[in-house]
Tab-separated table of C-alpha atoms in Angstrom:
chain	number	residue	atom	x	y	z
A	21	MET	CA	32.677	9.436	25.849
A	22	PHE	CA	28.951	10.195	25.471
A	23	LYS	CA	29.257	14.008	25.472
A	24	ASP	CA	29.411	13.588	21.246
A	25	PHE	CA	26.405	12.126	21.239
A	26	THR	CA	23.967	14.299	19.877
A	27	PHE	CA	21.027	11.951	17.529
A	28	LEU	CA	19.180	9.331	19.033
A	29	LEU	CA	17.076	7.235	16.518
A	30	LYS	CA	14.461	5.080	17.997
A	31	SER	CA	13.521	2.340	16.833
A	32	SER	CA	10.639	-0.568	17.515
A	33	ASN	CA	12.894	-2.938	19.817
A	34	TYR	CA	14.327	-2.368	22.669
A	35	ASN	CA	17.793	-1.791	21.252
A	36	LYS	CA	18.010	1.939	20.347
A	37	ARG	CA	20.169	3.665	17.798
A	38	LEU	CA	22.186	6.713	18.603
A	39	PHE	CA	23.282	9.190	16.208
A	40	PHE	CA	26.431	11.096	17.035
A	41	VAL	CA	28.304	14.082	15.821
A	42	THR	CA	32.641	14.391	16.158
A	43	LYS	CA	34.489	17.466	15.498
A	44	ASN	CA	34.181	16.488	11.234
A	45	ASN	CA	30.192	17.141	11.478
A	46	PHE	CA	30.230	13.643	10.401
A	47	PHE	CA	27.104	11.413	11.827
A	48	SER	CA	27.481	7.858	12.255
A	49	THR	CA	25.346	4.993	14.209
A	50	GLN	CA	25.943	2.355	16.864
A	51	HIS	CA	23.872	0.080	19.283
A	52	PHE	CA	23.696	1.232	22.890
A	53	HIS	CA	20.828	0.234	25.490
A	54	TYR	CA	18.583	2.826	25.394
A	55	SER	CA	17.927	3.271	29.015
A	56	ALA	CA	21.156	3.381	29.753
A	57	HIS	CA	22.183	6.425	27.688
A	58	LYS	CA	19.448	9.273	27.396
A	59	MET	CA	21.145	12.248	26.558
A	60	SER	CA	19.383	15.634	27.168
A	61	ASN	CA	20.651	17.461	24.136
A	62	SER	CA	19.614	14.497	21.736
A	63	VAL	CA	17.337	14.998	19.302
A	64	ASP	CA	14.950	12.023	19.402
A	65	ILE	CA	13.677	10.859	15.746
A	66	SER	CA	10.689	9.529	16.936
A	67	ASN	CA	9.878	13.280	18.678
A	68	PHE	CA	10.998	14.707	15.242
A	69	LEU	CA	8.218	12.795	13.443
A	70	SER	CA	5.341	13.446	15.853
A	71	THR	CA	6.301	17.279	15.494
A	72	ILE	CA	6.333	17.380	12.032
A	73	ALA	CA	3.358	15.147	10.827
A	74	PRO	CA	0.360	16.612	11.314
A	75	PRO	CA	-2.266	16.300	14.772
A	76	LEU	CA	-4.737	13.342	14.285
A	77	ASP	CA	-7.680	15.731	16.270
A	78	GLY	CA	-10.545	16.271	13.638
A	79	SER	CA	-9.223	19.729	13.381
A	80	LEU	CA	-8.036	19.175	9.760
A	81	TYR	CA	-10.003	18.948	6.214
A	82	LYS	CA	-8.613	16.709	3.392
A	83	GLY	CA	-5.672	17.330	2.227
A	84	GLN	CA	-4.235	19.585	5.111
A	85	SER	CA	-2.004	16.199	5.856
A	86	GLY	CA	-0.295	16.501	3.075
A	87	ARG	CA	-0.685	16.698	-0.702
A	88	ILE	CA	2.040	15.504	-2.708
A	89	GLY	CA	2.903	15.619	-6.354
A	90	VAL	CA	4.855	12.719	-8.413
A	91	LEU	CA	5.857	13.228	-11.691
A	92	GLY	CA	6.619	10.175	-13.847
A	93	GLY	CA	5.730	7.700	-15.310
A	94	SER	CA	6.046	6.111	-19.338
A	95	LYS	CA	5.007	3.087	-21.570
A	96	ASP	CA	7.417	0.732	-20.171
A	97	TYR	CA	7.212	1.875	-16.635
A	98	THR	CA	4.185	2.428	-14.359
A	99	GLY	CA	5.164	1.019	-11.322
A	100	ALA	CA	7.690	2.660	-10.483
A	101	PRO	CA	4.640	5.669	-9.918
A	102	TYR	CA	2.803	3.955	-8.685
A	103	TYR	CA	5.098	2.887	-5.643
A	104	ALA	CA	6.144	6.445	-5.114
A	105	GLY	CA	2.563	7.593	-4.780
A	106	MET	CA	1.409	4.792	-2.722
A	107	ALA	CA	4.476	5.398	-0.696
A	108	ALA	CA	4.053	8.680	-0.061
A	109	LEU	CA	-0.084	7.686	1.302
A	110	ARG	CA	1.099	4.921	3.315
A	111	THR	CA	3.859	7.035	5.132
A	112	GLY	CA	0.669	9.236	5.918
A	113	ALA	CA	0.181	12.027	2.999
A	114	GLU	CA	-3.523	12.139	2.421
A	115	LEU	CA	-3.790	13.605	-1.032
A	116	LEU	CA	-1.461	11.923	-4.299
A	117	TYR	CA	-1.131	13.621	-7.634
A	118	LEU	CA	0.507	11.710	-9.698
A	119	PHE	CA	1.466	13.674	-13.225
A	120	THR	CA	2.545	10.461	-15.908
A	121	ALA	CA	2.301	9.614	-19.541
A	122	ASP	CA	-1.058	9.093	-21.799
A	123	GLU	CA	-0.052	5.455	-22.009
A	124	ALA	CA	0.490	4.360	-18.851
A	125	ALA	CA	-2.417	6.955	-16.988
A	126	ILE	CA	-4.711	4.132	-17.259
A	127	PRO	CA	-2.632	1.481	-16.050
A	128	ILE	CA	-1.877	3.300	-12.660
A	129	LYS	CA	-5.357	4.351	-12.335
A	130	SER	CA	-5.913	0.076	-12.537
A	131	TYR	CA	-3.837	-0.327	-9.871
A	132	SER	CA	-5.602	1.670	-7.130
A	133	PRO	CA	-8.211	4.775	-6.689
A	134	GLU	CA	-6.463	6.517	-4.500
A	135	LEU	CA	-3.929	7.647	-6.952
A	136	MET	CA	-4.902	10.689	-8.921
A	137	VAL	CA	-3.919	10.254	-11.814
A	138	THR	CA	-3.193	12.952	-14.834
A	139	PRO	CA	-1.734	12.150	-18.370
A	140	VAL	CA	0.487	15.300	-19.017
A	141	TYR	CA	2.803	14.313	-21.775
A	142	GLY	CA	3.534	11.315	-23.925
A	143	GLN	CA	5.299	9.921	-27.686
A	144	ASN	CA	3.684	13.090	-29.429
A	145	TYR	CA	5.019	15.427	-27.123
A	146	GLY	CA	7.686	16.894	-29.401
A	147	LEU	CA	5.783	20.029	-30.183
A	148	ASP	CA	6.805	23.499	-28.483
A	149	ASN	CA	2.836	23.675	-27.630
A	150	ASN	CA	2.465	19.968	-26.464
A	151	GLN	CA	5.429	20.602	-24.445
A	152	GLN	CA	4.165	24.125	-22.308
A	153	SER	CA	0.721	21.944	-22.222
A	154	MET	CA	2.894	19.523	-20.264
A	155	VAL	CA	4.530	22.384	-18.300
A	156	GLN	CA	1.159	24.481	-17.662
A	157	ALA	CA	-0.781	20.989	-16.393
A	158	VAL	CA	1.796	20.615	-13.570
A	159	THR	CA	2.822	23.886	-12.174
A	160	SER	CA	-1.377	24.884	-12.414
A	161	LEU	CA	-1.466	22.528	-9.202
A	162	PHE	CA	1.901	23.798	-7.233
A	163	PRO	CA	-0.311	26.002	-5.135
A	164	ARG	CA	-2.000	22.768	-3.637
A	165	LEU	CA	1.367	21.007	-3.607
A	166	HIS	CA	3.411	20.606	-0.625
A	167	SER	CA	5.900	19.045	-2.387
A	168	LEU	CA	6.538	16.883	-5.717
A	169	VAL	CA	8.709	13.654	-6.798
A	170	ILE	CA	10.371	14.285	-9.990
A	171	GLY	CA	11.859	11.176	-11.990
A	172	PRO	CA	10.332	7.259	-11.098
A	173	GLY	CA	9.481	5.661	-14.477
A	174	LEU	CA	9.664	9.255	-16.219
A	175	GLY	CA	11.760	7.628	-19.450
A	176	ARG	CA	14.585	9.795	-21.069
A	177	ASP	CA	12.562	10.962	-24.002
A	178	ALA	CA	14.481	14.402	-24.657
A	179	ASN	CA	11.086	16.381	-25.467
A	180	VAL	CA	10.037	15.116	-21.969
A	181	LEU	CA	13.196	16.162	-20.144
A	182	SER	CA	12.903	19.136	-21.846
A	183	GLY	CA	9.255	20.095	-20.213
A	184	VAL	CA	10.592	18.694	-16.914
A	185	ALA	CA	13.584	20.917	-17.054
A	186	GLN	CA	10.878	23.796	-16.668
A	187	ILE	CA	9.069	22.522	-14.485
A	188	ILE	CA	11.829	22.190	-11.756
A	189	GLN	CA	12.909	25.548	-12.754
A	190	LYS	CA	9.327	27.165	-11.911
A	191	ALA	CA	9.290	24.721	-8.696
A	192	LYS	CA	12.132	26.800	-7.925
A	193	GLU	CA	10.539	29.924	-8.698
A	194	GLN	CA	7.553	29.360	-6.248
A	195	ASN	CA	10.420	27.379	-3.608
A	196	LEU	CA	8.126	23.990	-4.084
A	197	PRO	CA	10.422	21.706	-2.208
A	198	ILE	CA	11.368	18.357	-4.974
A	199	VAL	CA	12.610	15.005	-4.735
A	200	ILE	CA	14.398	14.041	-7.848
A	201	ASP	CA	15.157	10.369	-8.255
A	202	ALA	CA	15.771	7.777	-11.049
A	203	ASP	CA	14.879	8.868	-14.777
A	204	GLY	CA	15.072	12.766	-13.095
A	205	MET	CA	19.114	12.109	-11.886
A	206	TRP	CA	19.876	11.512	-15.788
A	207	LEU	CA	18.178	14.903	-16.213
A	208	VAL	CA	19.937	16.420	-13.558
A	209	THR	CA	23.256	14.650	-14.412
A	210	MET	CA	22.627	16.111	-18.052
A	211	GLN	CA	22.234	19.601	-16.271
A	212	PRO	CA	23.646	20.434	-13.153
A	213	ASP	CA	22.500	24.099	-13.012
A	214	ILE	CA	18.693	23.166	-13.044
A	215	VAL	CA	19.450	22.143	-9.263
A	216	GLN	CA	22.310	24.387	-8.992
A	217	GLY	CA	21.771	26.183	-5.133
A	218	TYR	CA	18.356	24.844	-4.861
A	219	LYS	CA	18.365	24.066	-0.380
A	220	ASN	CA	14.751	22.666	-1.378
A	221	ALA	CA	15.928	19.790	-3.435
A	222	ILE	CA	16.957	16.567	-3.062
A	223	LEU	CA	18.722	14.249	-4.828
A	224	THR	CA	18.779	10.168	-4.219
A	225	PRO	CA	20.620	8.621	-6.615
A	226	ASN	CA	21.600	4.915	-6.829
A	227	LYS	CA	25.275	3.920	-7.093
A	228	ILE	CA	25.631	4.086	-10.659
A	229	GLU	CA	23.689	7.259	-10.713
A	230	TYR	CA	25.963	8.995	-8.173
A	231	GLU	CA	28.625	8.063	-9.813
A	232	ARG	CA	27.888	9.423	-13.255
A	233	LEU	CA	26.853	12.864	-11.482
A	234	LYS	CA	30.101	12.916	-9.604
A	235	GLU	CA	31.724	12.395	-13.009
A	236	LYS	CA	29.778	15.365	-14.991
A	237	VAL	CA	29.963	17.496	-11.471
A	238	LEU	CA	33.589	16.949	-10.205
A	239	GLY	CA	35.218	15.495	-13.213
A	240	ASN	CA	39.142	15.047	-11.845
A	241	ASN	CA	38.411	16.871	-9.496
A	242	ASN	CA	37.931	14.236	-6.935
A	243	ASN	CA	40.928	11.976	-7.808
A	244	ASN	CA	42.948	13.125	-4.578
A	245	VAL	CA	39.306	12.241	-1.555
A	246	ASN	CA	39.706	8.632	-0.893
A	247	ASN	CA	37.136	8.693	1.650
A	248	GLU	CA	33.593	8.491	0.109
A	249	LYS	CA	31.777	10.545	2.955
A	250	GLU	CA	34.198	13.471	2.170
A	251	GLU	CA	33.775	13.078	-1.663
A	252	LEU	CA	29.631	13.034	-1.208
A	253	LYS	CA	30.441	16.299	0.957
A	254	GLN	CA	32.627	18.057	-1.900
A	255	LEU	CA	29.980	17.000	-4.441
A	256	CYS	CA	27.288	18.671	-2.599
A	257	ILE	CA	28.950	21.559	-1.532
A	258	SER	CA	29.838	21.983	-5.985
A	259	LEU	CA	25.972	21.846	-6.379
A	260	GLY	CA	25.294	24.802	-3.908
A	261	ASN	CA	24.656	22.574	-0.465
A	262	ILE	CA	21.924	20.821	-2.045
A	263	THR	CA	20.984	17.412	0.275
A	264	ILE	CA	21.812	14.244	-1.554
A	265	VAL	CA	20.909	10.742	-0.589
A	266	LYS	CA	23.494	7.936	-1.933
A	267	LYS	CA	21.545	4.769	-1.328
A	268	GLY	CA	23.657	1.590	-1.029
A	269	LYS	CA	24.756	-1.073	1.808
A	270	GLU	CA	24.722	2.085	3.805
A	271	ASP	CA	22.799	5.354	3.172
A	272	LEU	CA	24.849	8.447	3.226
A	273	ILE	CA	22.946	11.513	3.237
A	274	SER	CA	24.490	15.364	3.310
A	275	ASN	CA	24.639	18.343	2.060
A	276	GLY	CA	28.142	19.366	2.214
A	277	ILE	CA	27.946	20.861	5.801
A	278	ASN	CA	26.552	17.578	7.671
A	279	THR	CA	26.996	14.430	6.956
A	280	PHE	CA	24.398	11.342	7.863
A	281	VAL	CA	24.835	7.691	7.275
A	282	CYS	CA	21.285	5.556	8.151
A	283	ASP	CA	22.984	1.712	8.269
A	284	GLN	CA	20.073	0.194	9.841
A	285	LEU	CA	19.799	-3.098	8.829
A	286	GLY	CA	17.440	-3.534	5.429
A	287	THR	CA	16.603	-6.206	2.932
A	288	PRO	CA	19.817	-8.567	1.285
A	289	ARG	CA	17.100	-8.647	-1.594
A	290	ARG	CA	17.313	-6.218	-4.405
A	291	CYS	CA	13.930	-5.883	-5.270
A	292	GLY	CA	12.682	-3.151	-8.196
A	293	GLY	CA	10.507	-0.399	-6.650
A	294	LEU	CA	12.537	0.332	-3.514
A	295	GLY	CA	14.023	3.246	-4.580
A	296	ASP	CA	10.693	4.762	-5.483
A	297	ILE	CA	9.163	3.726	-2.024
A	298	LEU	CA	12.348	5.512	-0.486
A	299	SER	CA	11.471	8.720	-2.971
A	300	GLY	CA	8.061	9.050	-1.992
A	301	THR	CA	8.721	8.684	1.783
A	302	ILE	CA	10.879	11.369	1.785
A	303	GLY	CA	8.463	13.839	-0.512
A	304	THR	CA	5.703	13.220	2.536
A	305	ILE	CA	8.341	13.708	5.437
A	306	GLN	CA	9.679	16.917	3.383
A	307	GLY	CA	5.719	18.105	2.198
A	308	TRP	CA	5.334	18.030	6.072
A	309	ILE	CA	8.206	19.918	7.011
A	310	ASN	CA	7.355	22.465	4.307
A	311	MET	CA	3.594	22.513	5.957
A	312	LYS	CA	4.901	23.656	9.274
A	313	GLY	CA	7.526	26.378	8.006
A	314	ILE	CA	11.035	26.698	9.206
A	315	ASP	CA	10.876	29.011	11.957
A	316	LYS	CA	12.851	27.197	14.769
A	317	LYS	CA	10.332	28.098	16.906
A	318	VAL	CA	7.711	25.852	15.383
A	319	LEU	CA	9.878	22.825	14.764
A	320	ASN	CA	12.905	23.803	17.707
A	321	TYR	CA	15.488	22.181	15.159
A	322	ASN	CA	18.284	24.107	13.407
A	323	LYS	CA	16.523	24.672	9.626
A	324	ASP	CA	19.758	23.722	7.860
A	325	ASP	CA	19.222	19.817	9.337
A	326	LEU	CA	15.773	19.322	8.444
A	327	GLN	CA	16.153	18.210	5.155
A	328	LEU	CA	19.035	15.662	6.046
A	329	LEU	CA	16.529	14.373	8.899
A	330	ALA	CA	13.709	14.339	6.473
A	331	CYS	CA	15.806	11.899	5.074
A	332	LEU	CA	17.185	10.200	7.618
A	333	SER	CA	14.392	9.429	9.216
A	334	SER	CA	12.616	8.224	5.490
A	335	CYS	CA	15.652	6.191	5.294
A	336	TYR	CA	15.446	4.460	8.667
A	337	LEU	CA	11.551	3.793	7.907
A	338	VAL	CA	11.707	2.531	4.795
A	339	ARG	CA	14.852	-0.061	5.652
A	340	THR	CA	13.221	-1.124	9.190
A	341	THR	CA	10.404	-1.843	6.769
A	342	SER	CA	12.089	-3.802	3.874
A	343	PHE	CA	13.709	-6.014	6.624
A	344	LYS	CA	10.591	-6.975	8.206
A	345	ALA	CA	9.158	-8.025	4.782
A	346	PHE	CA	11.873	-9.907	3.925
A	347	GLU	CA	11.789	-11.782	7.470
A	348	LYS	CA	7.896	-12.783	6.396
A	349	HIS	CA	8.772	-13.387	2.493
A	350	LYS	CA	12.758	-14.240	1.648
A	351	ARG	CA	12.946	-14.777	-1.971
A	352	SER	CA	9.383	-13.806	-3.070
A	353	MET	CA	9.709	-9.940	-1.544
A	354	THR	CA	8.615	-7.753	-3.355
A	355	ALA	CA	7.809	-4.118	-3.498
A	356	PRO	CA	3.989	-4.275	-2.399
A	357	ASP	CA	5.286	-6.757	0.498
A	358	VAL	CA	6.735	-2.960	1.906
A	359	LEU	CA	4.221	-0.875	0.757
A	360	ASN	CA	1.731	-3.177	3.318
A	361	LEU	CA	4.138	-2.733	5.947
A	362	ILE	CA	5.345	1.138	5.979
A	363	GLY	CA	2.092	2.040	8.287
A	364	ASP	CA	2.728	-0.359	10.496
A	365	THR	CA	6.725	0.920	11.015
A	366	PHE	CA	5.857	4.288	11.419
A	367	GLU	CA	3.887	3.459	13.821
A	368	GLN	CA	5.907	1.152	16.153
A	369	ILE	CA	8.700	4.440	15.603
A	370	CYS	CA	5.998	7.220	16.361
A	371	PRO	CA	3.225	6.087	18.067
A	372	THR	CA	-0.197	7.554	17.089
A	373	THR	CA	-2.014	9.770	20.046
A	374	ILE	CA	-4.854	10.708	18.964
A	375	SER	CA	-6.362	13.603	20.537
A	376	LYS	CA	-10.173	14.426	21.300
A	377	MET	CA	-12.677	16.277	18.821
């Protein structure tokens, strides 16, 4: 029975969650008593996080624990990029560069001094020179970034999205990891080719965004697919085996080769901002992987699974944190309640070892 188990996901309580692989390369979770079932060939997610998280030994300087970018925000949506940025920092990144709209910059600056906020687009960015100014402002900082989150609160202005498409292309040229969420998914749905085959891209659609993308990419070709996991796999393959996190009651994560499901208990309350928090969390963990590189001798993991493991651990972290926030606040729970607990949850999953300087 136990020979199929390959992934062990440690939680903070005594009951542990085991990830196993079947002959169809589908990963699922079940509850097992950890002390009774330690497998030598299992991959411990706690160990995965401790392996990729930068050491706290006093040897690093500011920014070496992760420099993450967030591109998003608009006149009507200032909270989303803030949540993504703060989630990245609370997960463990050190510097957060937030590229946003002129109209959103001052409100976001007032939310927190931790975010380095730069206005790079706005309502008057219809002219080509303004659009190029936007692209230049963001891409000039690419050498500093370990990953870039695109889409939270971005809005759907055609001129701004055109600039974002150019930024994605530049990210691909420099092999910069990107997480695309929210209105960034709207752009990808309109132009799937901009992420086609880019293995350093992670898409995080909700149910509606996923349905739009599926219809655009697969059309009628998925009529005979009744299994949602096989459908997701087919979509990933059609996009060149990029990684997709289909958010929902269970989070399905696939690259078309392997498929994970995270069914860790989360919150029954669907307040705004939780998807933004997830995107920021993935951005940090994806950035840490980028910092480490994909040398198997460094990470000791299959390089094809690194994106999946980043998403899996992020989903588990956010779901667990959301449940804790709901336990405390119930119907009054909001996104800041989750932000405030991310650090504690991460510490329980992956305790910090402080090395002597």
